[in-house]
Amino acid sequence: MRANTFIKTVFTLVVLAVITSACTGRFLSSNEIARDGSAYKGRYAGIVTVKKKDTLASLAQTYLKDAGKAWWIAQYNGITDPMPGQKLVIPYKPPVYGGLQDNGYQMVPILLYHSVAKKPRRRQVISIQTFTDQMDYLRSNGYVTIGLDQLLAFVNLKDAIPARSVVVCFDSEDSWVYKTAYSILKKRGMKASVFVSTKRINKKGRLSWKHIMKMAASGWNIGSKGVTGQNLTKADKGETARQYIKQLEREIKDSKKILIQKLKKQCLYFAYPQGGFNDLIIALLKKHGYQAGFIRSRGSNPFYVNNFKIRLTRVDGSWDKKTFRRNLKIFQSAELK
Amino acid sequence: MKFKSAIFVSLLLAAFLNCCASTSQTPGQTVALSPQLYQKKAQDLEKKGELNDALLAWRIAEQMDPDSKTIKNNIKKLKNTIAKTAKIHFRKAIGAYKKGNDALAQQQFLITLRLDPKNSSAKRYLKNQQQDKEKTFYRVKKGDSFSKIAHKFYKDQTKAHIIAYFNDIDPDKPLMIGKLLIIPMLESEHIIPRMDIETRLDSAQTGLEQKQYDTVVGQTGRIQAQIRNHQKAEKLANQALYESGLKLIQSGQPFAALKKLNQVSPKYKGLDSAIKKAKNLLKNKDLYNELQTAKRHFDQKNYPNAILITDKILIKYPGNPTAQSLFTAAHYALGKQMLDQHKDAEAFKALSVINPDYQDTSHLLAQARGRLNARAETHYRNGVKFFLNENLVSAIEQWKKVVKLNPNHPKAAQDIENALRLLNKWRDLEKKNRTNHQ
């Protein structure tokens, strides 16, 4: 009797050993990936078998902690939509930064819309129809609108952005920014940024803090344009140098304080009112924790643009379609072998 | 016992099947992800020179096959290659930068960052390259502090923190000897005095008196940007827009006039009638038709008619820009035409009317003048010949032609006078002789 059970246990043990070795051999086989059968988070990339309920955004959220990085999964795997059962590789970090290739590098145009109206009275003002057409053009030609946070990561070589990235922004406190532009962009799944002078908010015909908070909540970046919106390179009559510096610090510091207070978010971006900037203003911006300054200068931005001289291209109402397209330069060729 | 073993065996079987079930290939897979696939990818990318993309592919292959020694070796090798190549290009870049070869420096810095995005020096060089030309630099020496440097450049120690922040340095941390600082420009020449409201109002008032309406609109606009509904500014703006609107009506430009008038406050005195006038003018096709006719004449090279019509228009609508430009163009074209036909006097007459700065009018005028003077000279010489042959009548005839051709001829007028005096003398003498003979 004892011998019988003994033989049985030995037999089962041997069988078990064979089974496990066979199975574990298969687990460790170079042809297999899955641990639990669907996902594997390695050191440099996640490897996923797509399930029915997965979308690029949900996968990006799980593996990259940012649903907005769906484009990266699509780009790296060369797909547009994930198919159930398909295996995808999701690298956590891009291999190259700054959009650098052997034949050139990426450029990002920042389109500034200063004034959009139904019936433009001046040549520079853009009509609502033109604005809509331009946004439609961007969308149907594969351009992707990015926010200032993404732009900052790009210029700091901290992250990659889609190849056809464009920034759309506004520097007006008038209510059309919310009532017109925001709704047009929202309908198209595009996002933008606004620079505001904090003193001008909540006045007649202007944006309210509620508007701004709504835009911020939907993913828009809100930047500062000072408190009064006056050109900071100009001093008031009779002002001493010391008073001038004090005035500058007030404009720079107080606007940031108000924006943080209202939006409960960091304020890192400053657009020089009327484009006026000098070394002193730049130094003070750095002192008060801003990370980028935006000037009025036509042209796209490579990653190596000076962080406090990032160029805004102001879109003019007199532009025809050709001119608009000419201002969408997203690549600069260069011999970089 | 038997029952127990049966359960036991079936459990074993279940476990066996379960653990090995996952080895089956899932449907819908096109290319099996495998370390071999990524190995090949990595090798291809390396060949193409895309080293960082290759490194990522190698690492993914390693994730799939953690035991492979080949993959590990390749990764090690590639990492070394990347680091080495980056260093070579960085050195090239610094060399080029020191020699002032900016284009080469930029190229090499970019290649460096493509290989090694963490090279902060390369990044800093590229980001500061624009301003290097115009900036003042200072290299930190032993014993320097920000306050000392601020005093040296600005005679003001309190500006120390500005230098620090501008260079992305914490002013409270110690300053490194040998560090190259950019000294920000803080001279007051870079600070422009801002016009205050009072000054702007004065400027607008003066503009209004001098009928410089654009200045008024510009200055009042800036005031309104700061203080909405500024009464005085609004008043001046309204007046400027109204008056410039009227002026445009007078010169037959109803469309432009309405653009101005529509910006005036609705209750402004006289606005309604002005707008009415402009709208009527807009409806009135007469001006338009006249201009079209004049243009037609011009196109058909019938310049005198074009001139006639535009002249009439300008009397009715002084300053009308379309009529004015057509007027000038017609005179110019006529002048040229007359020159070609050697009708120099007519050419001169036509060209004298217009501004000599219009195209090459002054040149053409000189040409016409030259020709007229040349002909005058010929007639003058003829006159002299006649005079010497005592044919005073013919001489005077010739010299009169000279004056007609060249009113400023230095001698002809005097000669005519002399000749006439002489002629009268002879006629008197002849009379005397006749009476004497009788």
XYZ file of C-alpha atoms in Angstrom, chain B:
438
model
C -8.795 6.061 -3.683
C -9.671 5.662 -7.279
C -11.996 8.630 -7.181
C -9.378 10.759 -5.562
C -6.768 9.866 -8.174
C -9.265 10.488 -10.955
C -9.855 14.028 -9.682
C -6.182 14.483 -9.233
C -5.374 13.406 -12.773
C -8.108 15.541 -14.277
C -6.884 18.518 -12.317
C -3.412 17.910 -13.635
C -4.743 17.691 -17.162
C -6.666 20.905 -16.729
C -3.567 22.646 -15.468
C -1.553 21.276 -18.341
C -4.030 22.410 -20.929
C -4.489 25.806 -19.317
C -0.875 26.759 -19.081
C -0.089 25.696 -22.560
C -3.239 27.105 -24.098
C -1.708 30.553 -24.250
C 0.872 29.356 -26.682
C -1.628 29.282 -29.513
C -1.439 32.015 -32.091
C -4.266 34.619 -31.760
C -6.244 35.219 -34.923
C -5.970 38.513 -36.770
C -2.197 38.760 -36.366
C -0.432 39.845 -39.531
C 3.222 39.815 -38.534
C 4.276 38.053 -35.395
C 6.153 40.391 -33.096
C 9.391 38.719 -32.404
C 12.864 39.585 -31.298
C 14.108 38.546 -34.734
C 11.828 41.105 -36.348
C 13.111 43.877 -34.142
C 16.676 42.715 -34.532
C 16.365 43.074 -38.267
C 14.700 46.455 -37.835
C 17.585 47.584 -35.654
C 20.189 46.456 -38.158
C 18.426 48.204 -41.028
C 18.126 51.434 -39.045
C 21.784 51.291 -38.106
C 22.721 50.923 -41.759
C 20.585 53.976 -42.588
C 22.403 55.966 -39.931
C 19.374 56.373 -37.657
C 21.294 55.306 -34.602
C 18.899 56.269 -31.823
C 15.968 54.637 -33.589
C 18.162 51.537 -33.987
C 19.045 51.560 -30.285
C 15.366 51.618 -29.359
C 14.694 48.686 -31.677
C 17.552 46.741 -30.104
C 16.139 47.435 -26.639
C 12.708 46.207 -27.645
C 14.315 43.068 -29.047
C 16.101 42.610 -25.736
C 12.796 42.920 -23.884
C 11.448 40.106 -25.968
C 14.577 37.973 -25.603
C 16.312 38.959 -22.391
C 18.813 36.124 -22.516
C 20.309 36.833 -25.909
C 23.947 37.711 -25.603
C 24.135 38.961 -29.204
C 21.479 41.562 -28.574
C 23.200 42.729 -25.405
C 26.512 43.069 -27.228
C 24.954 45.021 -30.051
C 23.351 47.402 -27.598
C 26.655 47.993 -25.848
C 28.445 48.573 -29.144
C 25.802 50.940 -30.459
C 25.723 52.973 -27.268
C 29.474 53.452 -27.527
C 29.262 54.424 -31.192
C 26.575 56.989 -30.470
C 28.507 58.543 -27.584
C 31.753 58.645 -29.561
C 30.203 60.107 -32.703
C 28.352 62.717 -30.669
C 31.615 63.781 -29.048
C 33.376 64.097 -32.411
C 30.650 66.307 -33.827
C 30.516 68.398 -30.657
C 34.249 69.048 -30.886
C 33.906 69.995 -34.536
C 31.112 72.365 -33.585
C 33.139 74.106 -30.879
C 36.067 74.436 -33.278
C 33.892 75.999 -35.948
C 32.257 78.320 -33.399
C 35.606 79.588 -32.182
C 36.682 80.320 -35.749
C 33.447 82.224 -36.317
C 32.155 79.720 -38.864
C 28.550 79.950 -37.675
C 26.982 77.824 -40.388
C 29.283 74.884 -39.751
C 28.937 75.284 -35.987
C 25.148 75.182 -36.220
C 25.212 72.104 -38.415
C 27.557 70.235 -36.104
C 25.636 71.212 -32.962
C 22.441 69.923 -34.566
C 24.064 66.601 -35.458
C 25.371 66.359 -31.877
C 21.896 66.818 -30.449
C 20.430 64.359 -32.889
C 22.758 61.770 -31.401
C 22.813 63.022 -27.824
C 19.833 65.223 -26.936
C 21.158 65.583 -23.401
C 24.191 67.637 -24.478
C 23.143 70.858 -22.745
C 26.155 72.832 -23.984
C 25.185 72.215 -27.586
C 21.639 73.258 -26.785
C 22.802 76.415 -25.056
C 25.075 77.414 -27.925
C 22.258 77.057 -30.436
C 19.755 78.924 -28.296
C 22.065 81.868 -27.746
C 23.573 82.112 -31.213
C 21.318 84.934 -32.372
C 22.277 87.370 -29.690
C 26.001 86.698 -29.526
C 26.762 89.368 -32.096
C 25.312 92.296 -30.224
C 26.052 91.305 -26.677
C 28.602 92.215 -24.071
C 30.333 89.243 -22.486
C 32.215 88.957 -19.246
C 34.258 86.068 -17.897
C 34.032 85.603 -14.137
C 37.335 86.091 -12.284
C 38.404 85.106 -8.781
C 36.670 87.264 -6.175
C 33.839 88.349 -8.484
C 30.263 88.487 -7.326
C 27.111 89.527 -9.114
C 27.018 92.758 -7.154
C 30.578 93.555 -8.181
C 29.845 92.864 -11.828
C 26.640 94.894 -11.686
C 28.578 97.812 -10.261
C 31.209 97.432 -12.977
C 28.730 97.577 -15.856
C 25.833 99.590 -14.481
C 27.382 101.473 -11.550
C 24.485 99.961 -9.628
C 24.894 96.967 -7.345
C 21.174 96.435 -6.939
C 20.974 95.184 -10.509
C 22.985 92.090 -9.572
C 19.968 89.788 -9.629
C 19.095 90.888 -13.151
C 22.432 89.643 -14.462
C 21.990 86.378 -12.586
C 18.474 85.617 -13.817
C 19.283 86.629 -17.371
C 21.987 83.958 -17.388
C 19.673 81.334 -15.857
C 21.716 81.340 -12.636
C 20.394 81.417 -9.088
C 21.741 84.685 -7.623
C 22.109 83.122 -4.186
C 24.370 80.314 -5.356
C 28.156 80.831 -5.679
C 29.448 82.129 -8.979
C 31.799 79.853 -10.896
C 35.171 81.264 -11.886
C 35.722 81.224 -15.615
C 32.014 81.223 -16.432
C 31.130 83.350 -19.430
C 28.242 85.686 -18.635
C 26.094 87.663 -21.053
C 25.605 91.173 -19.701
C 22.023 92.260 -20.432
C 21.558 95.701 -21.971
C 19.877 98.015 -19.486
C 20.683 101.458 -20.857
C 17.865 103.945 -20.766
C 18.104 104.404 -24.544
C 16.254 101.142 -24.739
C 13.397 102.498 -22.738
C 11.058 104.626 -24.792
C 8.983 107.260 -23.019
C 5.327 106.426 -23.201
C 2.959 109.174 -24.306
C 0.487 109.974 -21.592
C -3.151 110.744 -22.252
C -2.749 114.526 -22.051
C 0.002 114.527 -24.649
C -2.044 112.327 -26.909
C -5.045 114.617 -26.641
C -2.884 117.601 -27.544
C -1.507 115.763 -30.520
C -5.020 114.834 -31.631
C -6.249 118.421 -31.219
C -3.389 119.770 -33.315
C -4.020 117.082 -35.898
C -7.623 118.167 -36.172
C -6.658 121.825 -36.676
C -4.208 120.867 -39.389
C -6.741 118.548 -40.969
C -4.435 115.564 -40.455
C -7.269 113.196 -39.773
C -5.228 109.993 -39.653
C -3.180 111.346 -36.751
C -6.365 112.186 -34.863
C -7.826 108.726 -35.380
C -4.534 107.064 -34.423
C -4.041 108.993 -31.180
C -7.661 108.794 -30.064
C -7.630 105.082 -30.832
C -4.727 104.584 -28.454
C -6.447 106.565 -25.732
C -9.612 104.501 -26.150
C -7.552 101.304 -25.874
C -6.548 102.335 -22.378
C -9.721 104.089 -21.255
C -12.911 103.067 -22.962
C -15.538 105.771 -23.561
C -13.060 108.604 -23.051
C -15.349 111.519 -23.834
C -12.863 113.990 -25.239
C -11.126 111.380 -27.364
C -14.441 110.216 -28.746
C -15.405 113.785 -29.617
C -12.165 114.415 -31.489
C -12.391 111.080 -33.292
C -15.944 111.790 -34.409
C -15.025 115.172 -35.754
C -12.018 113.832 -37.629
C -13.963 110.996 -39.194
C -16.869 113.262 -40.104
C -14.679 115.876 -41.739
C -12.611 113.346 -43.644
C -15.862 111.749 -44.781
C -17.070 115.078 -46.142
C -13.777 115.623 -47.893
C -14.072 112.259 -49.563
C -17.605 113.086 -50.738
C -16.307 116.299 -52.245
C -13.652 114.455 -54.188
C -16.175 111.969 -55.514
C -15.176 108.990 -53.358
C -18.497 107.944 -51.809
C -17.422 104.418 -50.859
C -14.398 105.564 -48.890
C -16.490 108.367 -47.393
C -19.095 105.939 -46.077
C -16.328 103.821 -44.498
C -15.309 106.828 -42.443
C -18.809 108.120 -41.722
C -20.001 104.735 -40.510
C -17.491 104.930 -37.653
C -18.951 108.189 -36.340
C -21.307 108.095 -33.345
C -24.912 107.875 -34.570
C -26.117 111.106 -32.995
C -23.394 113.309 -34.443
C -24.699 116.534 -35.897
C -24.900 116.503 -39.667
C -24.031 112.830 -39.931
C -27.326 111.744 -41.411
C -27.246 114.251 -44.249
C -23.612 113.463 -44.938
C -24.372 109.776 -45.202
C -27.328 110.564 -47.426
C -25.104 112.625 -49.694
C -22.564 109.829 -49.900
C -25.214 107.237 -50.681
C -26.681 109.446 -53.397
C -23.260 109.917 -54.869
C -22.824 106.183 -54.797
C -26.050 105.752 -56.742
C -25.131 108.520 -59.161
C -23.498 106.786 -62.036
C -22.455 110.006 -63.744
C -19.026 110.232 -62.196
C -18.399 106.568 -62.867
C -19.502 106.887 -66.487
C -17.396 109.975 -67.065
C -14.335 108.223 -65.693
C -15.031 105.212 -67.884
C -15.322 107.445 -70.946
C -12.095 109.219 -70.090
C -10.370 105.861 -69.622
C -11.639 104.691 -72.980
C -10.257 107.779 -74.684
C -6.964 107.197 -72.947
C -6.798 103.580 -74.053
C -7.557 104.621 -77.607
C -4.677 107.115 -77.393
C -7.101 109.999 -77.732
C -5.341 111.986 -75.060
C -6.782 115.457 -75.639
C -10.286 114.129 -75.052
C -9.224 112.238 -71.951
C -7.687 115.450 -70.636
C -10.811 117.419 -71.394
C -13.049 115.047 -69.455
C -10.776 114.565 -66.457
C -10.332 118.314 -66.207
C -14.094 118.723 -66.014
C -14.306 116.017 -63.353
C -11.607 117.640 -61.262
C -13.446 120.940 -61.279
C -16.567 119.242 -59.968
C -14.798 116.821 -57.629
C -11.468 118.383 -56.699
C -8.913 115.888 -55.541
C -10.617 112.815 -56.963
C -7.687 110.398 -57.097
C -8.825 108.372 -60.116
C -9.432 111.482 -62.201
C -6.176 112.990 -60.993
C -4.052 110.029 -61.935
C -5.740 109.739 -65.313
C -5.222 113.477 -65.840
C -1.516 113.124 -65.142
C -1.123 110.000 -67.234
C -2.916 111.572 -70.196
C -0.730 114.672 -70.129
C 2.368 112.522 -69.933
C 1.279 110.293 -72.793
C 0.288 113.308 -74.887
C 3.632 114.941 -74.257
C 5.419 111.820 -75.396
C 3.212 111.501 -78.431
C 3.912 115.123 -79.425
C 7.628 114.609 -78.990
C 7.495 111.656 -81.347
C 5.730 113.815 -83.903
C 8.303 116.552 -83.372
C 5.569 118.868 -82.192
C 7.874 120.119 -79.511
C 5.884 123.149 -78.417
C 2.764 121.101 -77.820
C 4.814 118.483 -75.999
C 6.328 121.107 -73.759
C 2.929 122.596 -73.022
C 1.450 119.205 -72.091
C 4.367 118.142 -69.905
C 4.630 121.458 -68.053
C 1.237 120.896 -66.437
C 2.248 117.826 -64.497
C 4.676 117.186 -61.666
C 8.211 116.838 -63.059
C 8.777 113.894 -60.685
C 6.159 111.821 -62.511
C 8.164 109.110 -64.249
C 10.719 110.731 -66.575
C 8.797 113.929 -67.181
C 11.727 116.176 -66.327
C 13.862 114.326 -68.852
C 11.220 114.677 -71.560
C 10.745 118.348 -70.725
C 14.458 118.908 -71.133
C 14.325 117.113 -74.438
C 11.477 119.284 -75.719
C 13.145 122.427 -74.458
C 16.367 121.407 -76.133
C 14.709 120.877 -79.479
C 12.808 124.122 -79.300
C 15.956 125.985 -78.445
C 17.793 124.359 -81.338
C 15.115 125.455 -83.793
C 15.133 128.889 -82.236
C 18.864 129.064 -82.811
C 18.433 128.227 -86.500
C 15.894 130.998 -86.886
C 18.180 133.352 -85.014
C 21.028 132.701 -87.415
C 18.691 133.217 -90.366
C 17.602 136.471 -88.833
C 21.200 137.579 -88.489
C 21.817 136.696 -92.154
C 18.823 138.735 -93.266
C 19.929 141.571 -91.049
C 23.392 141.616 -92.589
C 21.789 141.640 -96.043
C 19.763 144.633 -94.887
C 16.509 142.688 -95.177
C 15.162 143.986 -91.870
C 11.588 142.803 -92.361
C 12.589 139.183 -92.850
C 15.107 139.443 -90.006
C 12.425 140.629 -87.626
C 10.129 137.853 -88.853
C 12.779 135.231 -88.049
C 13.585 136.723 -84.656
C 9.929 136.824 -83.716
C 9.835 133.099 -84.397
C 12.849 132.724 -82.093
C 11.040 134.422 -79.239
C 8.017 132.279 -79.829
C 10.103 129.126 -79.648
C 12.351 130.291 -76.836
C 10.869 133.119 -74.815
C 14.032 133.277 -72.768
C 16.405 133.781 -75.667
C 19.124 136.192 -74.466
C 19.466 138.253 -77.650
C 16.440 137.916 -79.886
C 14.138 140.339 -78.068
C 16.785 143.064 -77.998
C 17.649 142.471 -81.627
C 14.042 142.793 -82.642
C 13.850 146.095 -80.847
C 17.033 147.349 -82.523
C 15.883 146.173 -85.920
C 12.487 147.845 -85.510
C 14.137 151.127 -84.541
C 16.401 150.862 -87.556
C 13.479 149.988 -89.810
C 11.522 152.996 -88.633
C 14.539 155.212 -89.193
C 14.906 153.956 -92.781
C 11.193 154.374 -93.418
C 11.352 157.956 -92.185
C 14.400 158.604 -94.358
C 12.644 157.108 -97.392
C 9.633 159.324 -96.799
C 11.832 162.351 -96.570
C 13.611 161.401 -99.779
C 10.324 160.978 -101.593
C 8.951 164.295 -100.475
C 12.270 165.898 -101.305
C 12.181 164.506 -104.801
C 8.688 165.799 -105.454
